[in-house]
CSV table of C-alpha atoms in Angstrom, one decimal:
chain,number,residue,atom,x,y,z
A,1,UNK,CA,32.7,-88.8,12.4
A,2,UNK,CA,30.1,-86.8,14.8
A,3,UNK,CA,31.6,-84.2,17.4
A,4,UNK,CA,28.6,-83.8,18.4
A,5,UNK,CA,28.0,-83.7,22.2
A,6,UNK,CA,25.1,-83.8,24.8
A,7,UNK,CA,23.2,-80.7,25.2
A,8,UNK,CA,25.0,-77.9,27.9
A,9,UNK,CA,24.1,-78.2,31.1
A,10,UNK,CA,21.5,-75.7,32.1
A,11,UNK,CA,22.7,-72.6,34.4
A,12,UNK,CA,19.9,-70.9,36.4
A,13,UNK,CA,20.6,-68.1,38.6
A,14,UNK,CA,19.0,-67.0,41.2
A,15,UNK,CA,19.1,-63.2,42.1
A,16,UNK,CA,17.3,-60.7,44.5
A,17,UNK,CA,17.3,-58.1,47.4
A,18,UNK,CA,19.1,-59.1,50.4
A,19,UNK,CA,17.8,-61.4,53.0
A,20,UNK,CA,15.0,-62.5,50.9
A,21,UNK,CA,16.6,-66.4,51.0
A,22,UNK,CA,18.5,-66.8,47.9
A,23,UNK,CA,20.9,-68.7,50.0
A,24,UNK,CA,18.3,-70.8,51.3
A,25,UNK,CA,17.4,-71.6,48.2
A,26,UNK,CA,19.9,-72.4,46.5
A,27,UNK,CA,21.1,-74.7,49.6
A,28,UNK,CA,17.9,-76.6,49.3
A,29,UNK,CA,17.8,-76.8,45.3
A,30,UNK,CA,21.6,-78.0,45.6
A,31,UNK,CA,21.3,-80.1,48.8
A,32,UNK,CA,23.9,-78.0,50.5
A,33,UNK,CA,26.6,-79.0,47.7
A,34,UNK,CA,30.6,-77.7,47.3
A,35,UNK,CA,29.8,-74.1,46.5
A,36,UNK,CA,32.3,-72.4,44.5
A,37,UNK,CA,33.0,-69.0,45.1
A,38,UNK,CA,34.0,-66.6,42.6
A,39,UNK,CA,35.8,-63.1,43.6
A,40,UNK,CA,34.9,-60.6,41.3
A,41,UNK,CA,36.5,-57.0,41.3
A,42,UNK,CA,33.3,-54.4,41.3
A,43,UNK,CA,31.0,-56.5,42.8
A,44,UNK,CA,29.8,-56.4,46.3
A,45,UNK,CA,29.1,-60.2,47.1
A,46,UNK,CA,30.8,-63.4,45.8
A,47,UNK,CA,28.5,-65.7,43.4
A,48,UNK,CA,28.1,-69.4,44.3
A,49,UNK,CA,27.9,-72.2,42.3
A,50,UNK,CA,26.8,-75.3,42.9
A,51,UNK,CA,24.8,-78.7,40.9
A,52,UNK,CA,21.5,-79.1,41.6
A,53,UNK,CA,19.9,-82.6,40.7
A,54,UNK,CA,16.2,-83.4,39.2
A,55,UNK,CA,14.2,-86.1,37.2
A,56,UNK,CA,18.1,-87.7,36.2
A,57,UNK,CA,18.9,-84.1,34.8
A,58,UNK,CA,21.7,-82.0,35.7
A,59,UNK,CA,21.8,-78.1,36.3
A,60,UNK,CA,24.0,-75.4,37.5
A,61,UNK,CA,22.9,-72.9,40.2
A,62,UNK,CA,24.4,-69.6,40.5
A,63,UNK,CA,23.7,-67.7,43.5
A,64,UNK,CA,24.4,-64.2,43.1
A,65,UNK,CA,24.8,-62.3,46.5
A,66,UNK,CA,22.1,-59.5,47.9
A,67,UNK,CA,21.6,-56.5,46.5
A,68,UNK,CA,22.2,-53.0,48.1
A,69,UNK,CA,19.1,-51.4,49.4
A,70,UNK,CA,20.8,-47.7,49.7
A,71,UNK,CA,19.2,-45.4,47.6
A,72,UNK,CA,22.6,-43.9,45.9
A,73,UNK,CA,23.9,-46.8,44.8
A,74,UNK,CA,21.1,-48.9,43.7
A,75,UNK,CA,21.0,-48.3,40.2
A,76,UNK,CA,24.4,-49.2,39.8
A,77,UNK,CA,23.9,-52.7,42.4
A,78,UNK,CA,21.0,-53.6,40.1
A,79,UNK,CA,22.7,-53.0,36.9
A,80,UNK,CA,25.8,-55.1,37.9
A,81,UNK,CA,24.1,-58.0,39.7
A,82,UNK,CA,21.7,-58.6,37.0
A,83,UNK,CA,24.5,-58.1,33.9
A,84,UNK,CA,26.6,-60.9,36.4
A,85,UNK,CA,23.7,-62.9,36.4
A,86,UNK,CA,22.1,-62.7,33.0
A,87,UNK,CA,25.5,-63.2,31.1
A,88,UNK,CA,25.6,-67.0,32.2
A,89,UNK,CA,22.1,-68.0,32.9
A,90,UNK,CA,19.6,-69.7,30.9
A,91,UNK,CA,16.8,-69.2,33.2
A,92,UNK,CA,16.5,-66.7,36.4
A,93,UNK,CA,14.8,-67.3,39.3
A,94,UNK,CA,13.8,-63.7,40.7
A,95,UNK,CA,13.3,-64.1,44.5
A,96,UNK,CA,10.6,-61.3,46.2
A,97,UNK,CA,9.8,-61.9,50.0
A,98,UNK,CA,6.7,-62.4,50.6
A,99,UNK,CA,6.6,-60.7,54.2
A,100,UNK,CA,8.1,-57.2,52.6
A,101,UNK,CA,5.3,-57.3,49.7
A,102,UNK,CA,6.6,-55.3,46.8
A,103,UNK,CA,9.2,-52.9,47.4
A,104,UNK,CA,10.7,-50.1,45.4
A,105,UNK,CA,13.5,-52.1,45.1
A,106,UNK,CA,11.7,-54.9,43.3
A,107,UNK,CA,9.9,-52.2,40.9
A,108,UNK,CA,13.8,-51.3,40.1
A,109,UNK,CA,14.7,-54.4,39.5
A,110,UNK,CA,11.3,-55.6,37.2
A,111,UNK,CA,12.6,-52.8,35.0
A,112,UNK,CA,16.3,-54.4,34.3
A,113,UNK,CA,14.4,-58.1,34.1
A,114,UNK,CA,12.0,-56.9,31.2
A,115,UNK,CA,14.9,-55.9,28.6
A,116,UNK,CA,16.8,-60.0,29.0
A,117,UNK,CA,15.7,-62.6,26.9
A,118,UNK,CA,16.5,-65.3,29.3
A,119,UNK,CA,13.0,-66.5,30.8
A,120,UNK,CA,12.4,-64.7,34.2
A,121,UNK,CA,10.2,-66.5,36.8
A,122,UNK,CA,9.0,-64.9,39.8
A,123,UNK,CA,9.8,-66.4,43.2
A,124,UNK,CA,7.4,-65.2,46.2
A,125,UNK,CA,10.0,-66.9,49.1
A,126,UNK,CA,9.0,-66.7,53.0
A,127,UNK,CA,5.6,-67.7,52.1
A,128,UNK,CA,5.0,-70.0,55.3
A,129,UNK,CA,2.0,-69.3,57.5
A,130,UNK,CA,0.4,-67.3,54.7
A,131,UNK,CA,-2.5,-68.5,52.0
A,132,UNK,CA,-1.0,-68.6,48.6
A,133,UNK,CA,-3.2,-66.5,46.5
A,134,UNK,CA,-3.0,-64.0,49.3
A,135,UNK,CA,0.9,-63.9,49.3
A,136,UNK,CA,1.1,-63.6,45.1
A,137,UNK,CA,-1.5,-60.9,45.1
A,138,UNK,CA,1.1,-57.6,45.6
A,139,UNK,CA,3.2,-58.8,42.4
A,140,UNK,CA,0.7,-59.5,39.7
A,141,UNK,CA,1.1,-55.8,39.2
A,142,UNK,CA,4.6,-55.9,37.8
A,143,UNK,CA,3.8,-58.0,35.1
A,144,UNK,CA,5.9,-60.7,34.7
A,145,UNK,CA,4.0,-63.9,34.7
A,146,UNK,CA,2.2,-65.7,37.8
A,147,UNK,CA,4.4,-66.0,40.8
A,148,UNK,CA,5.8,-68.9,42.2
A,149,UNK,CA,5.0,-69.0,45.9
A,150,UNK,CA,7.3,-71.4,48.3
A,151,UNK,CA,9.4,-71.7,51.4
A,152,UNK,CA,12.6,-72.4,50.7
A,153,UNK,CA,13.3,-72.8,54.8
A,154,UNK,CA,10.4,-75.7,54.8
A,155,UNK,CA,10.5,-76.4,51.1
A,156,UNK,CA,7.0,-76.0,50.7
A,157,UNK,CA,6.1,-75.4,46.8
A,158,UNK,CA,10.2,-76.1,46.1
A,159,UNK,CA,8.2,-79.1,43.5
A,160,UNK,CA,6.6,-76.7,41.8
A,161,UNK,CA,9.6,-74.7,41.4
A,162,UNK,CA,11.3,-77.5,39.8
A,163,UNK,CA,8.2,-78.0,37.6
A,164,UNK,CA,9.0,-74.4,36.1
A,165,UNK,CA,12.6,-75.0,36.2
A,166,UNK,CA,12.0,-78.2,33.8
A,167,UNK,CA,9.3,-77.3,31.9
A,168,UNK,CA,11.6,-74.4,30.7
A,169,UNK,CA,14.6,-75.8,29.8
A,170,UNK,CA,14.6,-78.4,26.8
A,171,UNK,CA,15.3,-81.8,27.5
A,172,UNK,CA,18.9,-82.6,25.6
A,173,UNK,CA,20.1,-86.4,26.4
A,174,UNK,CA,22.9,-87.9,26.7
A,175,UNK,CA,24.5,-89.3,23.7
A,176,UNK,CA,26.1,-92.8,24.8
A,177,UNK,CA,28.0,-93.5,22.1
A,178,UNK,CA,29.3,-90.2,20.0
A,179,UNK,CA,30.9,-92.7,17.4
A,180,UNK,CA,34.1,-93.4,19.7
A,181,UNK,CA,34.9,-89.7,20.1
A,182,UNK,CA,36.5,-88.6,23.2
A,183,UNK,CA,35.6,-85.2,24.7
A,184,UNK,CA,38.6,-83.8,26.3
A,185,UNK,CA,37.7,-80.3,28.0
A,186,UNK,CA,40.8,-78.1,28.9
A,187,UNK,CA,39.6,-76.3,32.0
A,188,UNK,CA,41.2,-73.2,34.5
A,189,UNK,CA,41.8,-69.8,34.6
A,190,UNK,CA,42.4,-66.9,32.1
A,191,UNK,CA,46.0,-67.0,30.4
A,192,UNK,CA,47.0,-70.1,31.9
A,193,UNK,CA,47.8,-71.4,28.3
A,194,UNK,CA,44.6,-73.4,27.7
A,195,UNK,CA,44.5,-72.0,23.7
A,196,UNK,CA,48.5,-72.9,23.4
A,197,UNK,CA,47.9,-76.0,25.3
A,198,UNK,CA,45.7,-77.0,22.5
A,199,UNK,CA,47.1,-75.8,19.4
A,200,UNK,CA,50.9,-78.0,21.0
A,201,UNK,CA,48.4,-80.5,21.3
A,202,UNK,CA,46.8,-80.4,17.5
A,203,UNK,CA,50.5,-79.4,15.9
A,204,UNK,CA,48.8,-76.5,14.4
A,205,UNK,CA,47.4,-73.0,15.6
A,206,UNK,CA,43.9,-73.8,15.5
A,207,UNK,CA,43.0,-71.6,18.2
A,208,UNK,CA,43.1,-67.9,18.2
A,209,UNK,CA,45.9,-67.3,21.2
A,210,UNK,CA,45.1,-63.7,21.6
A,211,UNK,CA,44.2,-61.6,24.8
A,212,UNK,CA,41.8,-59.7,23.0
A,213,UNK,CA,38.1,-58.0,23.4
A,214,UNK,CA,35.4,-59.6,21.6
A,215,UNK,CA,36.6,-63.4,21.8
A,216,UNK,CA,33.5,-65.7,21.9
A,217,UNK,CA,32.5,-66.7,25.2
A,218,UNK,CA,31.6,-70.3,23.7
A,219,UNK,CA,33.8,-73.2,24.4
A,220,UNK,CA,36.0,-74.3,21.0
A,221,UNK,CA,35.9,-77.9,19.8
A,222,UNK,CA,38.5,-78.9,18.0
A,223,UNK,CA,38.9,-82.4,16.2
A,224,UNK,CA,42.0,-84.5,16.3
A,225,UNK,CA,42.9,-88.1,16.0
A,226,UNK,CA,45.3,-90.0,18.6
A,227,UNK,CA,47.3,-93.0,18.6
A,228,UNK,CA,44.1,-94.0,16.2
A,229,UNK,CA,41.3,-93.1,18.7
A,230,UNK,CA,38.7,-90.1,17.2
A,231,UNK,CA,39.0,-87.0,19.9
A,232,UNK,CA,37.5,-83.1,20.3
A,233,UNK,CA,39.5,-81.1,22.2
A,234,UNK,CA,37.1,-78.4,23.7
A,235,UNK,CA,39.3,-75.2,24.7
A,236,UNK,CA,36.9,-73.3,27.7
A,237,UNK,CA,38.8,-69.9,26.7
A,238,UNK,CA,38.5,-66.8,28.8
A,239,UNK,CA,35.2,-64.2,27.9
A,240,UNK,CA,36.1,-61.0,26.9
A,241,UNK,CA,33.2,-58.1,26.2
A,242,UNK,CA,33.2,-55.3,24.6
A,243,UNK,CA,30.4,-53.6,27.4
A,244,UNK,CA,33.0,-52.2,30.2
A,245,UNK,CA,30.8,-53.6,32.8
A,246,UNK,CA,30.4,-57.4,30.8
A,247,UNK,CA,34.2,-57.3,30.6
A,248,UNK,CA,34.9,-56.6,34.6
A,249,UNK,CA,32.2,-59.6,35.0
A,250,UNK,CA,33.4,-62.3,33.0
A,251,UNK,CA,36.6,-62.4,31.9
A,252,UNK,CA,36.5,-65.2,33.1
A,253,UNK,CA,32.9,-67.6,33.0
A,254,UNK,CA,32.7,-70.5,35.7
A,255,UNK,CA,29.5,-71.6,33.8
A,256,UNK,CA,30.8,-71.8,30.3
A,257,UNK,CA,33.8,-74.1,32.6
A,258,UNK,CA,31.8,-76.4,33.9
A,259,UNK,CA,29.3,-76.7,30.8
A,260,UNK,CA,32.3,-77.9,28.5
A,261,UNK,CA,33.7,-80.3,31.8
A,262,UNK,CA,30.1,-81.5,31.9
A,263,UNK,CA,30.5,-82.2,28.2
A,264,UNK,CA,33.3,-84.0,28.1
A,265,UNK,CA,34.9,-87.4,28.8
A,266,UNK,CA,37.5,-86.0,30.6
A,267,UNK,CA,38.9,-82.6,32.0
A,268,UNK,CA,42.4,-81.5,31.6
A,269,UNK,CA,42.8,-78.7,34.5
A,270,UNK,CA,45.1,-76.4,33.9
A,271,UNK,CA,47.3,-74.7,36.4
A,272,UNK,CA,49.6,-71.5,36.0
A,273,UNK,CA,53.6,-72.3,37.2
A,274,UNK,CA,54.0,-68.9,37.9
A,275,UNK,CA,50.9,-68.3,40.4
A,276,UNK,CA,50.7,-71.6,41.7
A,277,UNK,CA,47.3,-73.1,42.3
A,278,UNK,CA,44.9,-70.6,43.5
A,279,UNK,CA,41.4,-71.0,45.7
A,280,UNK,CA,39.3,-71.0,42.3
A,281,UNK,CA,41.3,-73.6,40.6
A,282,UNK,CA,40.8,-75.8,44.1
A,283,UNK,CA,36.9,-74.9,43.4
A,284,UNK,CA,37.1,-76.1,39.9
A,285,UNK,CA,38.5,-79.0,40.6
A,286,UNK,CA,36.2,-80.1,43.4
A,287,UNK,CA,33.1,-79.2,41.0
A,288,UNK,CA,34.8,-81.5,38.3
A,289,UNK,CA,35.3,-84.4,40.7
A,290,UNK,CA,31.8,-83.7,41.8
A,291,UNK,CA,30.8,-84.2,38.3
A,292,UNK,CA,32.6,-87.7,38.5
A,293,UNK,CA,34.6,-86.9,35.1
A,294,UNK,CA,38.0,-88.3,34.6
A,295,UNK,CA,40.3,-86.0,35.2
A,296,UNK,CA,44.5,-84.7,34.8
A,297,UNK,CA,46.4,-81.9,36.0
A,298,UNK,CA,49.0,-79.7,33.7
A,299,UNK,CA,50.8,-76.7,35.5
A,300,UNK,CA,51.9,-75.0,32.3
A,301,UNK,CA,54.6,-72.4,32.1
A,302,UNK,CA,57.2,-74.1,33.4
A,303,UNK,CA,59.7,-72.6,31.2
A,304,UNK,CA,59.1,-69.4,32.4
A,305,UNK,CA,61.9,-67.7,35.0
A,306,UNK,CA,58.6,-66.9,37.2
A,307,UNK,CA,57.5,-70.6,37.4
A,308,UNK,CA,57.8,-72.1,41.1
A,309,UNK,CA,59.9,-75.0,41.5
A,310,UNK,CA,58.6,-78.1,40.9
A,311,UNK,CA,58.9,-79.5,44.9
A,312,UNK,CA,57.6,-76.5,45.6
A,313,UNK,CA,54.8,-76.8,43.0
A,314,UNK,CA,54.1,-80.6,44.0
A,315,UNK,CA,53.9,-80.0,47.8
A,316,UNK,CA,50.7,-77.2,46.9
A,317,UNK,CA,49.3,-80.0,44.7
A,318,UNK,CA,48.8,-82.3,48.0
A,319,UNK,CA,48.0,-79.5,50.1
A,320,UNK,CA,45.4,-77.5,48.1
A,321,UNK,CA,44.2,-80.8,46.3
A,322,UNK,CA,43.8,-83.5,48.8
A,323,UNK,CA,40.2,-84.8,47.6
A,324,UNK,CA,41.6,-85.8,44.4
A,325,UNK,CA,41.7,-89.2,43.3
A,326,UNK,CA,45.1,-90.7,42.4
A,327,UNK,CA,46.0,-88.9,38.8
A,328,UNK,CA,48.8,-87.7,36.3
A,329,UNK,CA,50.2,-84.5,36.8
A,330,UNK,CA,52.5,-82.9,34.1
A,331,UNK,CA,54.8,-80.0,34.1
A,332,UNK,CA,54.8,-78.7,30.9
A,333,UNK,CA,55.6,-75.6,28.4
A,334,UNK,CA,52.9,-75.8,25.8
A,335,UNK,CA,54.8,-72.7,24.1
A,336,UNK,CA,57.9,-74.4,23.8
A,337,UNK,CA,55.8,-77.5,23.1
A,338,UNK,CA,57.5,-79.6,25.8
A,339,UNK,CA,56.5,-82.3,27.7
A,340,UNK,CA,52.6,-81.9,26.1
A,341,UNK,CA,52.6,-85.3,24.0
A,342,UNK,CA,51.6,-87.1,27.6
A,343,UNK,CA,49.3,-84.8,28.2
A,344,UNK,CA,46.8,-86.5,25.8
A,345,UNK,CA,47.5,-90.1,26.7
A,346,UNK,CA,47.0,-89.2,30.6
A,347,UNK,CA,43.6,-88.0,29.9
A,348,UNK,CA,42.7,-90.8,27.8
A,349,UNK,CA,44.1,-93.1,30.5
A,350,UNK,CA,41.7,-91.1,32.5
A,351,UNK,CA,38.7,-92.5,30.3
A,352,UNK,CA,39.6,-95.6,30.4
A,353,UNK,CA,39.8,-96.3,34.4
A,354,UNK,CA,36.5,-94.3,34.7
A,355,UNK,CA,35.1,-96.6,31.9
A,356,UNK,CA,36.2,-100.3,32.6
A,357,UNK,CA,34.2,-103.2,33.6
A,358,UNK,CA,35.4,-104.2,37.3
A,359,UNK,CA,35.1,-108.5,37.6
A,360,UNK,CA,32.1,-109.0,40.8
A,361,UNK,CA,34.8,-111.8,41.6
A,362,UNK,CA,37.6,-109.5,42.5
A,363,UNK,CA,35.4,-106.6,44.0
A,364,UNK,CA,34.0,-109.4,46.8
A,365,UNK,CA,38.1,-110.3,47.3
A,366,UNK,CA,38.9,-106.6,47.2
A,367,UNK,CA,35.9,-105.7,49.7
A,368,UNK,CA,37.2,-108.8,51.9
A,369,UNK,CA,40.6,-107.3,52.0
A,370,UNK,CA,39.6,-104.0,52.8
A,371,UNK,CA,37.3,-105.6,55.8
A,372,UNK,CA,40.1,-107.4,57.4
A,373,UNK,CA,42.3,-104.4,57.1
A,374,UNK,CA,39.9,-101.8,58.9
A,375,UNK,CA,36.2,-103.0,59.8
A,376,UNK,CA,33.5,-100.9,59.2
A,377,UNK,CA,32.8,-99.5,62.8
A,378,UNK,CA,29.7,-100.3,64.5
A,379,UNK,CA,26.5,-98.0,64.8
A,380,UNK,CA,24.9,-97.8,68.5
A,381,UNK,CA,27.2,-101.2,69.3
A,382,UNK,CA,25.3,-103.0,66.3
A,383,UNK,CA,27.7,-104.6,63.6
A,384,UNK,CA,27.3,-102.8,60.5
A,385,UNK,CA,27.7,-105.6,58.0
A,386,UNK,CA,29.0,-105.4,54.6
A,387,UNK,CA,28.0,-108.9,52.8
A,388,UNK,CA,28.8,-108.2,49.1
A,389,UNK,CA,29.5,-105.8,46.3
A,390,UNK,CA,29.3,-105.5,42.6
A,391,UNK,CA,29.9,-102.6,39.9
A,392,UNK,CA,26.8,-100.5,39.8
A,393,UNK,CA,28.0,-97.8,36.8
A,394,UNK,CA,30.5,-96.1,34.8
A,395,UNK,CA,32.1,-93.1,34.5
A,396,UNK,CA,32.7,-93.0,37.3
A,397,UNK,CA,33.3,-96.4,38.6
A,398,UNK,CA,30.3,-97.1,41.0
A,399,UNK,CA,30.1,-99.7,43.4
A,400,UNK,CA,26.7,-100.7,45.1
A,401,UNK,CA,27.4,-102.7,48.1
A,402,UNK,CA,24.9,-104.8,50.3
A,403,UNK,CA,24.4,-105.7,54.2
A,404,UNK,CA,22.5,-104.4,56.9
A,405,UNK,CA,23.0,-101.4,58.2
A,406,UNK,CA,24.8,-100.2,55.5
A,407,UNK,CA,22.5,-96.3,55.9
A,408,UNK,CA,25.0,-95.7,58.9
A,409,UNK,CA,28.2,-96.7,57.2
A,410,UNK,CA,30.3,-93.6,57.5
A,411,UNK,CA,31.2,-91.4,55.5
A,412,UNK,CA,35.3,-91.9,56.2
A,413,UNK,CA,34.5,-95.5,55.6
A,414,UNK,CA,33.0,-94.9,52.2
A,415,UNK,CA,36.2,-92.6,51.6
A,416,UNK,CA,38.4,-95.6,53.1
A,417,UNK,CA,36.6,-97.8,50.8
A,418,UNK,CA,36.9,-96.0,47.7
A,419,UNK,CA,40.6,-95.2,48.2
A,420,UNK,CA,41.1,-98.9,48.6
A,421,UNK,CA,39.5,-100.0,45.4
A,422,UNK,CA,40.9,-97.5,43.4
A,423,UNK,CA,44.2,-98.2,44.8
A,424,UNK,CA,43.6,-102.2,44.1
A,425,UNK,CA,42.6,-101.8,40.7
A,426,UNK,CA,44.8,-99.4,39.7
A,427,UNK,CA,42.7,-96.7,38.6
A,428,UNK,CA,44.2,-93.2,37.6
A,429,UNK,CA,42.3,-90.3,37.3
A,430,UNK,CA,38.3,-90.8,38.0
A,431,UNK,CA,36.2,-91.4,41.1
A,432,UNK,CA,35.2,-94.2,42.5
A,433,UNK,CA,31.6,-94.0,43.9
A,434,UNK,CA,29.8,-95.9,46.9
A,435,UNK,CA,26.2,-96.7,47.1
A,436,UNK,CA,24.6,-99.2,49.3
A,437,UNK,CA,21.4,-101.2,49.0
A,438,UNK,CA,20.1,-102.1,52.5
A,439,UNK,CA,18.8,-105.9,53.4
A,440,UNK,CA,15.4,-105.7,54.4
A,441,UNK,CA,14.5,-106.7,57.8
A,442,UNK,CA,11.5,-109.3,57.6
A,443,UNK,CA,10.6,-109.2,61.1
A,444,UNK,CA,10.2,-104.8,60.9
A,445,UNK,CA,6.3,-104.7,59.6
């Protein structure tokens, strides 16, 4: 039996001195995505994260918040942004601003770069207006490799970027079939039981449960068999690090996360009873969905005289989680053990609504349904007409519908549309995405 997955998804991380468009970048490489912000103690600027798309490939982009330019507490800015950076990343983009030349900031900076491993690429940003060669010429001297010069505002040179970006990263497929094992990831925050969660699951401590320096920062896989079906339970436990600074950084890694999510069949989030749900576990759950995985929720710790109450508990759920689809929540003590042997059957429920063959038959009766109920509204007084629909992909569900028009069907209405379906065939726990194909007007030349 292989446990063997597809290959990680990528992380690339994009640092630099203030105001030199990191953030425009990484809005243009993600297309404006869900950003997830992570609050780190020490550190002067959230990070963002966000997925970024290219030739059918997946990666994760990191934006890592502008450096301080004063002169007494550069050093310490430096070493701290790129330690954040580094720790995660497989690649860094290093953005310079063309207009500014080289600074002594930059110099600073070239000198932290030159001791990672990760491959370093130099990005010469604010390049519009100016001749190419010209606008590289200043930062041959530090180096590092021939700069890549762009605009992330206009996105000129952004496909040469992404040639680098490719062209460094090894090309791991997806595996379709993994011999019938399902990938369950157990995702959320540090100490929210994710190791005792597992081990309840398995019947047997085969996870260290320990709060200790040194634990790996790689995600645990763990084999297990079902109710007969093959699984690997993947356990994204928090980072610890002996370096003072790493530890302050990454206790807890929002890469490593959404790596093992992107992994995996399905994601297991898992939500502390005592804290109730927090910003970052809304964030992780909107980058899962985002992913399109199949998905559960488990608030853990239930047992514990701390733990909300459960109305209380279920009334955040709705509030802080409104975008997610229809799904099994369990209140549970994986300590005591109780209430975890659903927890394995809801996920794998999970997989098998985001995997299922919908009949064309009953999505055109369904789509019907859904028309008579609430039309789709008209664009500039012209009917936006749905004709027909059929199933388009799996995990998640996708439906590609056709009609004309269909490039000014609204957003709400896809969202309307979606919640119908899922509600019609009864799917729990997965997305269902929209696409539409457009009829082609024979008399537009």
């Amino acid at each position: 039996m292989s446990a063997e997955g597809p290959g990680k998804l990528p992380v690339v991380a994009i640092i630099g001195r203030p105001n030199v468009g990191k953030s425009t970048l990484f809005n243009r490489l993600t297309h404006s995505r869900r950003a997830l912000v992570h609050d780190q103690p020490g550190v002067t600027r959230d990070r963002l994260y966000g997925l970024a798309y290219a030739n059918a490939r997946q990666f994760l982009m990191i934006d890592t918040g502008g450096l301080s330019d004063s002169a007494e507490t550069i050093e310490q800015a430096v070493r701290l942004q790129v330690e954040a950076a580094l720790l995660e990343a497989d690649v860094v983009l290093w953005i310079l601003d063309a207009k500014d030349g080289l600074t002594a900031v930059d110099i600073e900076q070239a000198r932290e770069l030159r001791l990672t491993e990760q491959p370093v690429f130099l990005v010469i940003n604010k390049a519009e207006g100016l001749d190419r060669d010209v606008a590289r010429l200043d930062f041959h001297e530090l180096g590092m490799g021939s700069p890549v010069v762009i605009s992330a505002r206009t996105g000129a040179g952004i496909d040469s970027l992404w040639e680098v970006i490719l062209g460094s990263v090894p090309v791991v497929p997806w595996v379709a079939d993994r011999d019938s094992v399902v990938r369950i990831a157990f995702a959320g925050r540090p100490n929210v039981g994710k190791s005792t969660l597992v081990n309840a699951c398995v019947g047997d401590d085969r996870v260290v449960v320990a709060d200790e320096p040194g634990t790996t920062r790689d995600s645990v896989a763990v084999p297990m068999v079902f109710r007969a079906q093959s699984l690997v339970l993947i356990d994204t436990a928090g980072v610890r690090r002996k370096a003072k600074v790493r530890e302050s950084l990454e206790k807890f890694s929002v890469a490593k996360t959404l790596q093992a999510v992107a992994e995996a069949d399905a994601a297991v989030l898992v939500i502390d009873a005592c804290e109730g749900l927090t910003e970052q576990d809304a964030t992780i759950a909107g980058l899962i969905c985002e992913q399109g995985r199949a998905m559960s929720l488990v608030i853990n710790k239930m047992d514990s005289p701390n733990a909300g109450r459960r109305s209380d508990l279920e009334r955040q759920i709705a509030r802080v989680l409104p975008f997610l689809p229809p799904h099994r929540t369990r209140f549970i003590s994986a300590q005591r053990r109780r209430g975890v042997k659903r927890v394995l059957g809801d996920a794998l429920e999970a997989v098998e609504s985001a995997g299922r063959s919908l009949s064309t038959a009953k999505i055109n009766k369904t789509l019907n349904e859904a028309m008579e109920r609430h039309a789709p509204p008209r664009h500039g007084g012209r009917l936006v007409r749905i004709k027909y629909g059929h199933q388009g992909g799996k995990n998640p569900p996708m439906l590609v519908l056709h009609g004309n028009l269909l490039e000014h069907l609204s957003v709400s209405y896809r969202r309307y549309l979606s919640n119908f379906f899922i509600k019609s065939f009864a799917l729990v726990g997965t997305p269902l995405r929209i696409e539409v194909r457009v009829a082609n007007n024979p008399y537009r030349s």
